[in-house]
Amino acid sequence: MKYVIIGSSAAGINAIRELRKYDQEGEVVLVSRDQSIYSRCILHQYLSGERTLERLNFAEPDFDTLYNVNWMKGREAVGLRPAQHILELDGKEELSYDRLLIATGSHTFIPPIKGLQEAENYIGFRNIDDIEVLREVPKKAKHIVVLGSGLIGIDCATGFLHMGVRVALVDFADWLLNKQLDERAARTYIDAFKAQGVDQYYGVGVSEVRVDENHQIYEIVLSDGTVLPCDYFVITAGVRSNVEFLRDSGLELSRFGLVYDESGRTSDPDVYGAGDVSGQSPIWPAAVKEGMVAAANMAGQRKKMTDYFASKSTMSFLGIHTMSLGIVTPPDDSCRVDIYDKDGVYKKVVSRDGVIIGALLQGDLAYGGVLQQMIARRIDVTRVKKPLFEIDYSDFFHEKANLEFAYEF
Ligand SMILES: Cc1cc2nc3c(=O)[nH]c(=O)nc-3n(C[C@H](O)[C@H](O)[C@H](O)COP(=O)(O)OP(=O)(O)OC[C@H]3O[C@@H](n4cnc5c(N)ncnc54)[C@H](O)[C@@H]3O)c2cc1C
């Protein structure tokens, strides 16, 4: 059996580890544009100099030898002919396969901003190559504008702190980390970033970049008319799945990305997909799990994706710890909201019909374990006898008639 995996990141690497559990003999070829294995989640620490390239690697240092993989580094998949089981690579090379895994992730979406087409000093924040460029930027630039204040934009701003540059964050949303936080929790970070000298502009977009005769952006015009000085522009506001090379393949694609089922199988029975390439759940743990599930099925096992991590985020920017679960801003009046807000600790639980649908913890995540138990066990919070935020693990233990302790609510 010959397996070809495209992509050497969360989904692809974990797929190979899983594949080798079931098939030690088969041939495994890994094709990736990336020349090294690294975690995108900690790229900002490479930007700030806290980590070396080696310390971004989340796999074994001798991964390809250990798993007996022929790794074609720095190569690009440019086309696919599923009927012939042929993957087309750059340089007009063709690679045959029996089973193929597409784990190509996504790329930064460059929005159609006036003036941007003529500009050269802008970039996304996704690949190690982006960060290599950005590491050099503070040597020449003084004003960096970051478009997007989601997890990636905040990573980027954090990476630039203490590098002698002025960073401005711009976002259409009314506050940062808008998908994960409510306004109260966001305020803690907004104030902390302000104290670190980060300028922030919310509820506005970028309507124009002004470019000089050397194709360099020197000013950014916001939708409310504000003009910001800018020597480098970083775009983190959107992504698109890496499916361009599949356009003529006949594989089913949605407007978000590659379509595959719970076992990872695409519309072709010998082609699988995993990770961000689906455009569905673009977080690390989902990519890892999907890669493992797809690989097991490629090797003849029967596994399905059962865990969905849709909206759990844990973050620790500027030393402030926050956990966000599910829906944190109630969509309508049918929800009950319980809040604890004291001495730098903020806790919020959103429930509907007694069932928790979302929660936020900031400043102290100790309650996270209890909360996750309540969510997993679908505890009816209307029946809780004590104040919600005073429940602790001991409330889950009960003595049975035979004097054994049982872990139940
Ligand atoms: C800055 C940043 C911070 C993040 N922080 C978090 C976080 O804190 N928590 C969290 O859960 N998630 C985070 N994420 C998201 C997480 O990194 C992704 O969900 C995860 O990397 C997806 O893994 P993947 O394997 O699907 O794709 P990717 O990591 O995108 O990797 C795709 C792979 O495919 C290769 N490739 C692409 N196209 C081709 C082609 N045509 N030919 C050959 N090779 C190709 C690439 O070189 C790469 O090796 C972050 C992402 C970024 C960018």
Short mmCIF file of C-alpha atoms and ligand atoms in Angstrom, two decimals:
data_model
loop_
_atom_site.label_atom_id
_atom_site.label_comp_id
_atom_site.label_asym_id
_atom_site.label_seq_id
_atom_site.Cartn_x
_atom_site.Cartn_y
_atom_site.Cartn_z
CA MET A 1 0.00 0.00 0.00
CA LYS A 2 1.34 3.45 -0.91
CA TYR A 3 0.08 6.36 1.17
CA VAL A 4 0.66 9.97 0.16
CA ILE A 5 0.05 12.69 2.73
CA ILE A 6 0.00 16.38 1.72
CA GLY A 7 0.82 18.74 4.61
CA SER A 8 3.34 18.42 7.46
CA SER A 9 1.39 20.09 10.24
CA ALA A 10 -1.14 19.12 12.93
CA ALA A 11 -3.28 16.90 10.70
CA GLY A 12 -0.59 15.40 8.43
CA ILE A 13 2.00 14.58 11.10
CA ASN A 14 -0.51 13.01 13.47
CA ALA A 15 -2.01 11.07 10.58
CA ILE A 16 1.37 9.47 9.87
CA ARG A 17 1.90 8.57 13.52
CA GLU A 18 -1.51 6.89 13.52
CA LEU A 19 -0.97 5.19 10.16
CA ARG A 20 2.15 3.46 11.42
CA LYS A 21 0.20 1.90 14.31
CA TYR A 22 -1.75 -0.15 11.76
CA ASP A 23 0.67 -0.45 8.85
CA GLN A 24 4.41 -0.74 9.45
CA GLU A 25 5.20 -1.99 5.95
CA GLY A 26 3.35 0.37 3.61
CA GLU A 27 5.18 3.12 1.75
CA VAL A 28 4.52 6.62 3.16
CA VAL A 29 5.32 9.77 1.19
CA LEU A 30 4.87 13.18 2.79
CA VAL A 31 4.66 16.21 0.49
CA SER A 32 4.77 19.69 2.00
CA ARG A 33 5.50 23.26 1.10
CA ASP A 34 6.81 23.63 4.63
CA GLN A 35 10.48 22.67 4.97
CA SER A 36 10.22 22.02 8.69
CA ILE A 37 7.65 20.88 11.25
CA TYR A 38 6.40 23.66 13.51
CA SER A 39 3.37 24.66 15.54
CA ARG A 40 1.56 27.67 14.15
CA CYS A 41 0.05 28.30 17.60
CA ILE A 42 3.42 29.44 19.00
CA LEU A 43 4.77 31.32 15.98
CA HIS A 44 4.52 34.60 17.94
CA GLN A 45 7.17 33.24 20.31
CA TYR A 46 9.50 32.80 17.33
CA LEU A 47 8.75 36.38 16.30
CA SER A 48 9.57 37.71 19.77
CA GLY A 49 12.70 35.56 20.00
CA GLU A 50 11.41 33.51 22.95
CA ARG A 51 11.74 30.29 20.92
CA THR A 52 14.14 29.00 18.28
CA LEU A 53 12.90 27.24 15.15
CA GLU A 54 13.83 23.88 16.74
CA ARG A 55 11.63 24.68 19.73
CA LEU A 56 8.61 25.21 17.48
CA ASN A 57 8.84 21.58 16.34
CA PHE A 58 6.03 19.54 17.88
CA ALA A 59 7.22 16.20 16.40
CA GLU A 60 10.18 13.95 17.13
CA PRO A 61 13.45 15.51 15.80
CA ASP A 62 14.04 12.46 13.56
CA PHE A 63 10.37 12.13 12.58
CA ASP A 64 10.90 10.92 8.99
CA THR A 65 13.42 8.23 9.95
CA LEU A 66 11.42 7.13 12.98
CA TYR A 67 8.23 6.63 10.97
CA ASN A 68 9.98 5.53 7.78
CA VAL A 69 8.65 8.41 5.70
CA ASN A 70 9.91 9.73 2.38
CA TRP A 71 9.44 13.44 3.06
CA MET A 72 9.42 15.65 -0.05
CA LYS A 73 10.05 19.01 1.65
CA GLY A 74 9.46 22.33 -0.03
CA ARG A 75 7.31 20.74 -2.73
CA GLU A 76 3.88 21.80 -3.86
CA ALA A 77 0.85 19.80 -4.97
CA VAL A 78 -0.53 21.55 -8.05
CA GLY A 79 -3.17 19.13 -9.37
CA LEU A 80 -4.96 15.85 -8.74
CA ARG A 81 -6.35 13.15 -11.04
CA PRO A 82 -8.27 10.83 -8.70
CA ALA A 83 -9.39 8.41 -11.42
CA GLN A 84 -5.72 7.64 -12.22
CA HIS A 85 -4.56 7.94 -8.58
CA ILE A 86 -2.07 10.63 -9.61
CA LEU A 87 -1.01 13.69 -7.62
CA GLU A 88 0.65 16.37 -9.73
CA LEU A 89 3.59 18.21 -8.16
CA ASP A 90 5.44 21.38 -9.14
CA GLY A 91 8.14 20.79 -11.73
CA LYS A 92 5.71 18.61 -13.72
CA GLU A 93 6.39 15.62 -11.48
CA GLU A 94 3.66 13.03 -10.95
CA LEU A 95 3.25 10.93 -7.83
CA SER A 96 1.11 7.79 -7.75
CA TYR A 97 -0.79 6.73 -4.62
CA ASP A 98 -3.18 4.07 -3.35
CA ARG A 99 -4.59 6.30 -0.58
CA LEU A 100 -4.17 10.05 -0.38
CA LEU A 101 -4.64 12.41 2.57
CA ILE A 102 -5.17 16.10 1.87
CA ALA A 103 -4.13 18.08 4.96
CA THR A 104 -3.14 21.33 3.29
CA GLY A 105 -4.67 23.74 5.82
CA SER A 106 -5.41 27.30 4.80
CA HIS A 107 -3.79 30.59 3.80
CA THR A 108 -4.29 34.25 4.68
CA PHE A 109 -7.08 35.97 2.78
CA ILE A 110 -5.86 39.27 1.36
CA PRO A 111 -8.87 41.63 1.30
CA PRO A 112 -9.47 43.92 -1.68
CA ILE A 113 -8.33 47.15 0.00
CA LYS A 114 -7.76 50.22 -2.16
CA GLY A 115 -4.04 50.69 -2.85
CA LEU A 116 -2.95 47.26 -1.58
CA GLN A 117 -2.27 45.87 -5.05
CA GLU A 118 0.57 48.35 -5.55
CA ALA A 119 2.05 47.76 -2.09
CA GLU A 120 4.95 45.47 -1.18
CA ASN A 121 5.29 45.93 2.58
CA TYR A 122 2.43 43.77 3.80
CA ILE A 123 2.12 40.10 4.79
CA GLY A 124 -0.06 37.49 6.54
CA PHE A 125 0.74 35.71 9.81
CA ARG A 126 0.47 31.99 9.14
CA ASN A 127 3.64 30.34 7.89
CA ILE A 128 7.19 30.32 9.15
CA ASP A 129 8.20 32.30 6.02
CA ASP A 130 5.87 35.12 7.12
CA ILE A 131 7.56 35.24 10.51
CA GLU A 132 11.07 35.19 9.00
CA VAL A 133 10.11 38.38 7.14
CA LEU A 134 8.45 39.93 10.20
CA ARG A 135 11.49 39.28 12.41
CA GLU A 136 13.44 41.71 10.22
CA VAL A 137 10.72 44.38 10.18
CA PRO A 138 11.52 46.15 13.50
CA LYS A 139 15.06 46.83 12.20
CA LYS A 140 13.57 49.30 9.67
CA ALA A 141 9.94 49.95 10.60
CA LYS A 142 8.56 51.97 13.49
CA HIS A 143 4.80 51.71 12.96
CA ILE A 144 3.12 48.35 12.38
CA VAL A 145 -0.59 48.09 11.72
CA VAL A 146 -2.26 44.71 12.34
CA LEU A 147 -5.62 44.09 10.69
CA GLY A 148 -7.70 41.69 12.81
CA SER A 149 -7.87 41.27 16.58
CA GLY A 150 -8.76 37.58 16.69
CA LEU A 151 -6.40 35.01 18.18
CA ILE A 152 -3.90 35.42 15.33
CA GLY A 153 -3.92 39.23 15.39
CA ILE A 154 -3.40 39.22 19.14
CA ASP A 155 -0.60 36.65 18.78
CA CYS A 156 1.02 38.98 16.28
CA ALA A 157 0.68 42.09 18.47
CA THR A 158 2.07 40.15 21.45
CA GLY A 159 5.06 38.97 19.41
CA PHE A 160 5.97 42.57 18.55
CA LEU A 161 5.84 43.84 22.15
CA HIS A 162 9.19 45.10 23.44
CA MET A 163 10.70 45.14 19.93
CA GLY A 164 10.84 48.91 19.71
CA VAL A 165 7.91 49.30 17.32
CA ARG A 166 4.52 50.92 17.78
CA VAL A 167 1.68 48.47 17.05
CA ALA A 168 -1.87 49.47 16.10
CA LEU A 169 -4.67 46.88 16.05
CA VAL A 170 -7.65 47.49 13.75
CA ASP A 171 -10.85 45.43 13.71
CA PHE A 172 -14.41 45.72 12.41
CA ALA A 173 -15.60 44.05 15.62
CA ASP A 174 -16.43 46.14 18.68
CA TRP A 175 -13.76 44.49 20.83
CA LEU A 176 -10.83 42.13 20.50
CA LEU A 177 -11.20 38.33 20.48
CA ASN A 178 -14.82 38.96 19.63
CA LYS A 179 -15.57 35.29 18.90
CA GLN A 180 -14.20 34.10 22.25
CA LEU A 181 -14.90 36.91 24.73
CA ASP A 182 -17.72 39.17 25.86
CA GLU A 183 -17.09 42.89 26.23
CA ARG A 184 -16.28 42.63 29.95
CA ALA A 185 -13.59 39.97 29.50
CA ALA A 186 -12.21 41.72 26.42
CA ARG A 187 -11.88 44.97 28.40
CA THR A 188 -9.26 43.35 30.66
CA TYR A 189 -7.08 42.63 27.62
CA ILE A 190 -7.83 45.96 25.94
CA ASP A 191 -6.60 47.81 29.05
CA ALA A 192 -3.57 45.53 29.42
CA PHE A 193 -2.55 46.02 25.76
CA LYS A 194 -3.09 49.75 26.08
CA ALA A 195 -0.76 49.79 29.08
CA GLN A 196 1.83 48.06 26.85
CA GLY A 197 1.51 50.83 24.25
CA VAL A 198 -0.68 49.00 21.71
CA ASP A 199 -3.08 51.41 19.96
CA GLN A 200 -6.48 49.86 19.29
CA TYR A 201 -9.23 50.82 16.84
CA TYR A 202 -12.46 48.81 17.03
CA GLY A 203 -15.65 49.05 14.98
CA VAL A 204 -13.68 50.24 11.95
CA GLY A 205 -12.09 48.73 8.85
CA VAL A 206 -9.22 49.74 6.60
CA SER A 207 -10.59 51.60 3.58
CA GLU A 208 -7.30 52.52 1.89
CA VAL A 209 -3.56 52.07 2.11
CA ARG A 210 -1.45 54.98 0.84
CA VAL A 211 1.59 53.81 -1.10
CA ASP A 212 4.69 55.81 -2.14
CA GLU A 213 6.61 55.58 -5.44
CA ASN A 214 8.70 52.70 -4.02
CA HIS A 215 5.54 50.63 -3.47
CA GLN A 216 5.77 51.12 0.29
CA ILE A 217 2.68 51.73 2.42
CA TYR A 218 3.25 54.84 4.54
CA GLU A 219 -0.28 55.52 5.79
CA ILE A 220 -3.45 53.56 6.47
CA VAL A 221 -6.86 55.19 6.20
CA LEU A 222 -9.60 53.75 8.42
CA SER A 223 -13.29 53.67 7.52
CA ASP A 224 -14.02 56.52 9.96
CA GLY A 225 -11.38 58.72 8.29
CA THR A 226 -8.64 58.22 10.91
CA VAL A 227 -5.18 58.14 9.32
CA LEU A 228 -2.50 55.95 10.90
CA PRO A 229 1.23 56.02 10.12
CA CYS A 230 2.34 52.61 8.84
CA ASP A 231 5.69 51.12 7.76
CA TYR A 232 4.44 47.54 7.69
CA PHE A 233 0.93 46.08 7.41
CA VAL A 234 0.07 42.62 8.79
CA ILE A 235 -3.20 41.00 7.69
CA THR A 236 -4.74 38.44 10.04
CA ALA A 237 -8.42 39.06 9.40
CA GLY A 238 -9.42 36.03 7.37
CA VAL A 239 -8.35 32.70 5.90
CA ARG A 240 -9.20 30.54 2.89
CA SER A 241 -8.70 26.79 2.55
CA ASN A 242 -5.81 25.52 0.42
CA VAL A 243 -7.93 23.78 -2.21
CA GLU A 244 -6.91 25.70 -5.34
CA PHE A 245 -5.00 22.71 -6.70
CA LEU A 246 -8.18 20.60 -6.45
CA ARG A 247 -10.34 22.86 -8.66
CA ASP A 248 -10.22 20.53 -11.69
CA SER A 249 -10.01 17.28 -9.73
CA GLY A 250 -13.75 16.63 -9.53
CA LEU A 251 -13.53 16.27 -5.72
CA GLU A 252 -16.49 17.85 -3.91
CA LEU A 253 -15.66 21.28 -2.47
CA SER A 254 -17.92 23.57 -0.46
CA ARG A 255 -17.57 27.34 -0.24
CA PHE A 256 -15.49 26.76 2.89
CA GLY A 257 -13.15 24.06 1.61
CA LEU A 258 -12.75 20.32 1.07
CA VAL A 259 -15.80 18.19 1.85
CA TYR A 260 -15.32 14.90 3.73
CA ASP A 261 -17.38 12.74 6.06
CA GLU A 262 -16.87 11.73 9.72
CA SER A 263 -14.33 9.12 8.68
CA GLY A 264 -12.39 11.68 6.67
CA ARG A 265 -13.43 10.23 3.29
CA THR A 266 -13.96 12.71 0.45
CA SER A 267 -16.19 12.19 -2.59
CA ASP A 268 -13.46 9.85 -3.90
CA PRO A 269 -13.11 6.65 -1.82
CA ASP A 270 -9.29 6.69 -1.90
CA VAL A 271 -8.88 10.36 -1.04
CA TYR A 272 -9.20 11.63 2.53
CA GLY A 273 -9.14 15.05 4.13
CA ALA A 274 -8.32 16.41 7.60
CA GLY A 275 -7.79 19.69 9.43
CA ASP A 276 -8.22 23.33 8.44
CA VAL A 277 -8.60 22.44 4.75
CA SER A 278 -12.31 21.79 5.41
CA GLY A 279 -12.75 25.37 6.64
CA GLN A 280 -15.05 24.01 9.36
CA SER A 281 -13.27 23.87 12.71
CA PRO A 282 -9.93 25.66 12.32
CA ILE A 283 -8.32 24.77 15.63
CA TRP A 284 -5.33 22.60 16.45
CA PRO A 285 -7.02 19.79 18.45
CA ALA A 286 -9.64 19.27 15.73
CA ALA A 287 -6.92 18.99 13.05
CA VAL A 288 -4.99 16.45 15.16
CA LYS A 289 -8.06 14.29 15.77
CA GLU A 290 -9.26 14.44 12.17
CA GLY A 291 -5.79 13.46 10.93
CA MET A 292 -5.78 10.44 13.24
CA VAL A 293 -9.29 9.35 12.27
CA ALA A 294 -8.60 9.70 8.53
CA ALA A 295 -5.32 7.75 8.83
CA ALA A 296 -6.95 4.89 10.72
CA ASN A 297 -9.55 4.56 7.97
CA MET A 298 -6.92 4.79 5.24
CA ALA A 299 -5.22 1.82 6.90
CA GLY A 300 -8.43 -0.21 6.86
CA GLN A 301 -9.77 0.55 10.36
CA ARG A 302 -13.26 1.89 10.96
CA LYS A 303 -13.15 5.07 12.98
CA LYS A 304 -15.32 8.14 13.10
CA MET A 305 -14.81 11.67 14.29
CA THR A 306 -16.79 11.91 17.51
CA ASP A 307 -15.11 14.77 19.40
CA TYR A 308 -16.02 18.26 18.35
CA PHE A 309 -14.00 21.02 19.88
CA ALA A 310 -15.97 23.70 18.10
CA SER A 311 -15.51 26.54 20.49
CA LYS A 312 -13.15 25.93 23.35
CA SER A 313 -10.29 28.41 23.63
CA THR A 314 -7.77 28.82 26.37
CA MET A 315 -5.49 31.84 26.18
CA SER A 316 -2.90 33.54 28.28
CA PHE A 317 -1.98 36.87 26.71
CA LEU A 318 0.11 39.22 28.87
CA GLY A 319 -0.11 36.68 31.70
CA ILE A 320 -3.92 36.95 31.92
CA HIS A 321 -5.48 33.49 31.71
CA THR A 322 -8.90 33.04 30.09
CA MET A 323 -11.01 30.05 29.11
CA SER A 324 -13.92 30.47 26.72
CA LEU A 325 -16.44 27.69 26.12
CA GLY A 326 -19.33 27.75 23.66
CA ILE A 327 -21.70 30.71 23.44
CA VAL A 328 -20.55 33.50 25.77
CA THR A 329 -22.94 36.24 24.65
CA PRO A 330 -26.58 35.10 25.09
CA PRO A 331 -28.36 35.22 21.73
CA ASP A 332 -31.77 36.01 23.26
CA ASP A 333 -33.75 36.48 26.50
CA SER A 334 -34.38 32.76 26.93
CA CYS A 335 -30.92 32.35 28.49
CA ARG A 336 -29.96 32.63 32.13
CA VAL A 337 -26.64 34.35 32.86
CA ASP A 338 -24.74 33.86 36.15
CA ILE A 339 -21.83 36.21 36.79
CA TYR A 340 -19.08 36.43 39.41
CA ASP A 341 -16.82 39.47 39.07
CA LYS A 342 -14.47 40.27 41.95
CA ASP A 343 -10.80 41.00 42.60
CA GLY A 344 -9.62 40.40 39.03
CA VAL A 345 -11.57 37.16 38.66
CA TYR A 346 -14.44 37.06 36.17
CA LYS A 347 -16.70 34.03 35.74
CA LYS A 348 -19.78 33.82 33.57
CA VAL A 349 -22.07 30.88 32.85
CA VAL A 350 -24.74 31.05 30.14
CA SER A 351 -27.48 28.41 30.33
CA ARG A 352 -30.73 27.68 28.56
CA ASP A 353 -33.46 25.43 29.97
CA GLY A 354 -31.07 24.56 32.80
CA VAL A 355 -28.28 23.35 30.45
CA ILE A 356 -25.02 25.29 30.17
CA ILE A 357 -24.39 26.46 26.59
CA GLY A 358 -21.37 28.65 27.25
CA ALA A 359 -18.98 29.94 29.87
CA LEU A 360 -16.12 32.34 30.43
CA LEU A 361 -13.44 32.21 33.08
CA GLN A 362 -10.81 34.89 33.46
CA GLY A 363 -8.11 35.42 36.03
CA ASP A 364 -8.63 32.03 37.69
CA LEU A 365 -9.27 28.90 35.64
CA ALA A 366 -9.54 26.55 38.63
CA TYR A 367 -13.31 26.40 38.21
CA GLY A 368 -12.80 25.11 34.63
CA GLY A 369 -12.69 21.46 35.71
CA VAL A 370 -15.98 21.68 37.62
CA LEU A 371 -17.56 23.58 34.77
CA GLN A 372 -16.52 20.98 32.24
CA GLN A 373 -18.03 18.26 34.45
CA MET A 374 -21.29 20.19 34.58
CA ILE A 375 -21.31 20.60 30.82
CA ALA A 376 -20.35 16.99 30.11
CA ARG A 377 -22.96 15.64 32.55
CA ARG A 378 -25.57 18.14 31.39
CA ILE A 379 -26.21 19.18 34.99
CA ASP A 380 -29.45 21.09 35.38
CA VAL A 381 -28.16 24.34 36.94
CA THR A 382 -31.67 25.36 38.02
CA ARG A 383 -31.57 22.43 40.49
CA VAL A 384 -28.23 23.39 42.03
CA LYS A 385 -28.88 24.16 45.70
CA LYS A 386 -25.85 26.35 46.39
CA PRO A 387 -24.55 29.41 44.52
CA LEU A 388 -23.30 28.22 41.13
CA PHE A 389 -19.74 29.50 41.59
CA GLU A 390 -19.35 27.82 44.98
CA ILE A 391 -19.69 24.31 43.59
CA ASP A 392 -16.46 22.36 43.86
CA TYR A 393 -15.28 18.83 43.19
CA SER A 394 -16.52 17.58 46.57
CA ASP A 395 -20.07 18.24 45.38
CA PHE A 396 -19.61 15.49 42.84
CA PHE A 397 -18.73 12.83 45.43
CA HIS A 398 -21.39 10.80 47.18
CA GLU A 399 -21.17 7.96 49.66
CA LYS A 400 -23.02 4.85 48.55
CA ALA A 401 -24.82 2.41 50.88
CA ASN A 402 -21.72 0.16 50.88
CA LEU A 403 -19.62 3.18 51.99
CA GLU A 404 -17.85 3.48 48.62
CA PHE A 405 -17.49 6.94 47.14
CA ALA A 406 -19.26 7.49 43.82
CA TYR A 407 -18.44 10.31 41.44
CA GLU A 408 -21.82 11.68 40.45
CA PHE A 409 -23.98 14.72 40.89
C1 LIG B 1 -0.70 32.39 14.27
C2 LIG B 1 -1.64 31.26 14.57
C3 LIG B 1 -1.98 30.99 15.89
C4 LIG B 1 -2.86 29.95 16.19
N1 LIG B 1 -3.15 29.70 17.49
C5 LIG B 1 -3.97 28.66 17.81
C6 LIG B 1 -4.27 28.35 19.16
O1 LIG B 1 -3.80 29.03 20.09
N2 LIG B 1 -5.08 27.27 19.41
C7 LIG B 1 -5.59 26.50 18.41
O2 LIG B 1 -6.31 25.54 18.67
N3 LIG B 1 -5.33 26.78 17.11
C8 LIG B 1 -4.53 27.84 16.77
N4 LIG B 1 -4.26 28.11 15.46
C9 LIG B 1 -4.86 27.27 14.41
C10 LIG B 1 -4.01 25.99 14.20
O3 LIG B 1 -2.68 26.34 14.03
C11 LIG B 1 -4.56 25.25 12.98
O4 LIG B 1 -5.88 24.82 13.29
C12 LIG B 1 -3.69 24.03 12.59
O5 LIG B 1 -2.39 24.43 12.29
C13 LIG B 1 -4.31 23.33 11.39
O6 LIG B 1 -3.48 22.27 11.03
P1 LIG B 1 -3.54 21.63 9.56
O7 LIG B 1 -2.60 20.47 9.60
O8 LIG B 1 -4.93 21.39 9.17
O9 LIG B 1 -3.02 22.78 8.56
P2 LIG B 1 -1.80 23.79 8.59
O10 LIG B 1 -1.22 23.93 9.95
O11 LIG B 1 -2.28 25.04 7.93
O12 LIG B 1 -0.70 23.11 7.66
C14 LIG B 1 -0.91 22.89 6.29
C15 LIG B 1 0.27 22.12 5.71
O13 LIG B 1 0.01 21.88 4.33
C16 LIG B 1 1.12 22.33 3.52
N5 LIG B 1 0.57 22.74 2.22
C17 LIG B 1 -0.42 23.62 1.97
N6 LIG B 1 -0.71 23.65 0.66
C18 LIG B 1 0.12 22.77 0.06
C19 LIG B 1 0.31 22.34 -1.28
N7 LIG B 1 -0.45 22.80 -2.30
N8 LIG B 1 1.28 21.42 -1.52
C20 LIG B 1 2.04 20.92 -0.51
N9 LIG B 1 1.90 21.29 0.77
C21 LIG B 1 0.95 22.19 1.05
C22 LIG B 1 1.73 23.45 4.35
O14 LIG B 1 3.08 23.67 3.97
C23 LIG B 1 1.58 22.87 5.77
O15 LIG B 1 2.63 21.94 6.02
C24 LIG B 1 -3.40 29.15 15.13
C25 LIG B 1 -3.05 29.43 13.80
C26 LIG B 1 -2.17 30.47 13.51
C27 LIG B 1 -1.81 30.74 12.07
#
